[in-house]
Amino acid sequence: MTESHGRAEVVVASNRAAAGVYADETGPLIVEALRDLGFTVGAPSVVPDGPAVGAAIAAAVEGGARVVLTTGGTGLTPTDQTPEQTRPLLEREVPGIAEAIRAAGLAAGIPTAVLSRGLAGVAGSCL
């Protein structure tokens, strides 16, 4: 049995998935990857873009999560607000993580990866 690295949370920012227009497929993949890395993870939180994202991240941090991963809401449309909801919660940013994610997207042949406004950082003892 793999030793747990602590609890992780996954927050999916998607207006349509949150409204039930379609099922989110990304969140469960991230949950599985985190479990494979040794984290204890529940089901992803699927929330609409905007303030609900910040509330879900804050709840996860306050609840003792060691890692919170978000997906969605980092593009250029007016509803993409994940960075704006995340930044005020961070004590320190860790730009190399977001840079590495964008670089991996480019290496995988996804030219729009450079348009992601994703960011990473630390809030208390949570990454």
GROMACS .gro file of C-alpha atoms in nm:
model
  127
    1MET     CA    1   0.000   0.000   0.000
    2THR     CA    2   0.131   0.346  -0.094
    3GLU     CA    3   0.189   0.588   0.194
    4SER     CA    4  -0.041   0.887   0.168
    5HIS     CA    5   0.111   1.227   0.097
    6GLY     CA    6  -0.195   1.383   0.258
    7ARG     CA    7  -0.523   1.502   0.118
    8ALA     CA    8  -0.561   1.665  -0.222
    9GLU     CA    9  -0.862   1.835  -0.378
   10VAL     CA   10  -0.959   1.889  -0.741
   11VAL     CA   11  -1.169   2.188  -0.847
   12VAL     CA   12  -1.320   2.191  -1.196
   13ALA     CA   13  -1.428   2.533  -1.326
   14SER     CA   14  -1.696   2.480  -1.589
   15ASN     CA   15  -2.030   2.656  -1.625
   16ARG     CA   16  -2.172   2.383  -1.847
   17ALA     CA   17  -2.051   2.085  -1.644
   18ALA     CA   18  -2.171   2.253  -1.322
   19ALA     CA   19  -2.514   2.305  -1.485
   20GLY     CA   20  -2.531   1.940  -1.592
   21VAL     CA   21  -2.512   2.013  -1.965
   22TYR     CA   22  -2.242   1.746  -1.988
   23ALA     CA   23  -2.042   1.533  -1.748
   24ASP     CA   24  -1.697   1.653  -1.653
   25GLU     CA   25  -1.430   1.410  -1.773
   26THR     CA   26  -1.117   1.600  -1.671
   27GLY     CA   27  -1.165   1.605  -1.294
   28PRO     CA   28  -1.177   1.225  -1.254
   29LEU     CA   29  -0.854   1.191  -1.456
   30ILE     CA   30  -0.677   1.435  -1.224
   31VAL     CA   31  -0.817   1.256  -0.917
   32GLU     CA   32  -0.681   0.925  -1.049
   33ALA     CA   33  -0.338   1.077  -1.118
   34LEU     CA   34  -0.322   1.223  -0.766
   35ARG     CA   35  -0.420   0.889  -0.614
   36ASP     CA   36  -0.148   0.721  -0.819
   37LEU     CA   37   0.097   0.970  -0.665
   38GLY     CA   38  -0.013   0.868  -0.315
   39PHE     CA   39  -0.264   1.139  -0.223
   40THR     CA   40  -0.601   1.081  -0.061
   41VAL     CA   41  -0.855   1.242  -0.293
   42GLY     CA   42  -1.234   1.252  -0.304
   43ALA     CA   43  -1.454   1.331  -0.601
   44PRO     CA   44  -1.375   1.654  -0.784
   45SER     CA   45  -1.575   1.967  -0.704
   46VAL     CA   46  -1.741   2.088  -1.024
   47VAL     CA   47  -1.833   2.455  -0.992
   48PRO     CA   48  -1.929   2.738  -1.228
   49ASP     CA   49  -1.663   2.986  -1.334
   50GLY     CA   50  -1.618   3.289  -1.111
   51PRO     CA   51  -1.650   3.328  -0.733
   52ALA     CA   52  -1.748   2.963  -0.680
   53VAL     CA   53  -1.396   2.866  -0.788
   54GLY     CA   54  -1.238   3.084  -0.522
   55ALA     CA   55  -1.482   2.955  -0.261
   56ALA     CA   56  -1.402   2.592  -0.349
   57ILE     CA   57  -1.026   2.653  -0.335
   58ALA     CA   58  -1.054   2.840  -0.004
   59ALA     CA   59  -1.269   2.561   0.146
   60ALA     CA   60  -1.014   2.300   0.039
   61VAL     CA   61  -0.724   2.496   0.189
   62GLU     CA   62  -0.915   2.566   0.511
   63GLY     CA   63  -1.011   2.198   0.525
   64GLY     CA   64  -0.648   2.091   0.537
   65ALA     CA   65  -0.573   1.993   0.178
   66ARG     CA   66  -0.200   1.976   0.104
   67VAL     CA   67  -0.257   2.016  -0.271
   68VAL     CA   68  -0.541   2.177  -0.468
   69LEU     CA   69  -0.545   2.134  -0.845
   70THR     CA   70  -0.783   2.334  -1.060
   71THR     CA   71  -0.880   2.279  -1.418
   72GLY     CA   72  -1.069   2.515  -1.646
   73GLY     CA   73  -1.127   2.887  -1.641
   74THR     CA   74  -0.779   2.998  -1.750
   75GLY     CA   75  -0.856   3.107  -2.105
   76LEU     CA   76  -0.932   3.446  -2.252
   77THR     CA   77  -1.312   3.462  -2.240
   78PRO     CA   78  -1.480   3.696  -1.990
   79THR     CA   79  -1.607   3.400  -1.785
   80ASP     CA   80  -1.257   3.252  -1.742
   81GLN     CA   81  -1.182   3.376  -1.392
   82THR     CA   82  -0.980   3.098  -1.225
   83PRO     CA   83  -0.656   3.304  -1.203
   84GLU     CA   84  -0.842   3.603  -1.062
   85GLN     CA   85  -1.011   3.381  -0.803
   86THR     CA   86  -0.689   3.198  -0.715
   87ARG     CA   87  -0.435   3.481  -0.689
   88PRO     CA   88  -0.582   3.653  -0.378
   89LEU     CA   89  -0.568   3.321  -0.190
   90LEU     CA   90  -0.195   3.273  -0.250
   91GLU     CA   91   0.077   3.383  -0.011
   92ARG     CA   92   0.349   3.315  -0.268
   93GLU     CA   93   0.332   3.233  -0.637
   94VAL     CA   94   0.531   2.945  -0.787
   95PRO     CA   95   0.548   3.045  -1.156
   96GLY     CA   96   0.762   2.751  -1.267
   97ILE     CA   97   0.472   2.508  -1.226
   98ALA     CA   98   0.242   2.697  -1.463
   99GLU     CA   99   0.531   2.751  -1.705
  100ALA     CA  100   0.602   2.377  -1.708
  101ILE     CA  101   0.236   2.296  -1.775
  102ARG     CA  102   0.226   2.537  -2.068
  103ALA     CA  103   0.554   2.395  -2.201
  104ALA     CA  104   0.418   2.040  -2.177
  105GLY     CA  105   0.110   2.148  -2.372
  106LEU     CA  106   0.326   2.296  -2.645
  107ALA     CA  107   0.543   1.983  -2.656
  108ALA     CA  108   0.225   1.777  -2.696
  109GLY     CA  109   0.134   1.980  -3.004
  110ILE     CA  110  -0.125   2.209  -2.845
  111PRO     CA  111  -0.032   2.555  -2.975
  112THR     CA  112  -0.303   2.729  -2.769
  113ALA     CA  113  -0.129   2.615  -2.448
  114VAL     CA  114   0.052   2.951  -2.445
  115LEU     CA  115  -0.284   3.125  -2.403
  116SER     CA  116  -0.342   2.965  -2.063
  117ARG     CA  117  -0.336   3.215  -1.780
  118GLY     CA  118  -0.295   2.942  -1.520
  119LEU     CA  119  -0.088   3.010  -1.212
  120ALA     CA  120   0.038   2.820  -0.910
  121GLY     CA  121   0.135   2.909  -0.558
  122VAL     CA  122   0.130   2.835  -0.188
  123ALA     CA  123  -0.144   2.912   0.063
  124GLY     CA  124  -0.033   2.816   0.413
  125SER     CA  125   0.092   2.457   0.384
  126CYS     CA  126  -0.109   2.392   0.066
  127LEU     CA  127   0.032   2.397  -0.285
   0.00000   0.00000   0.00000
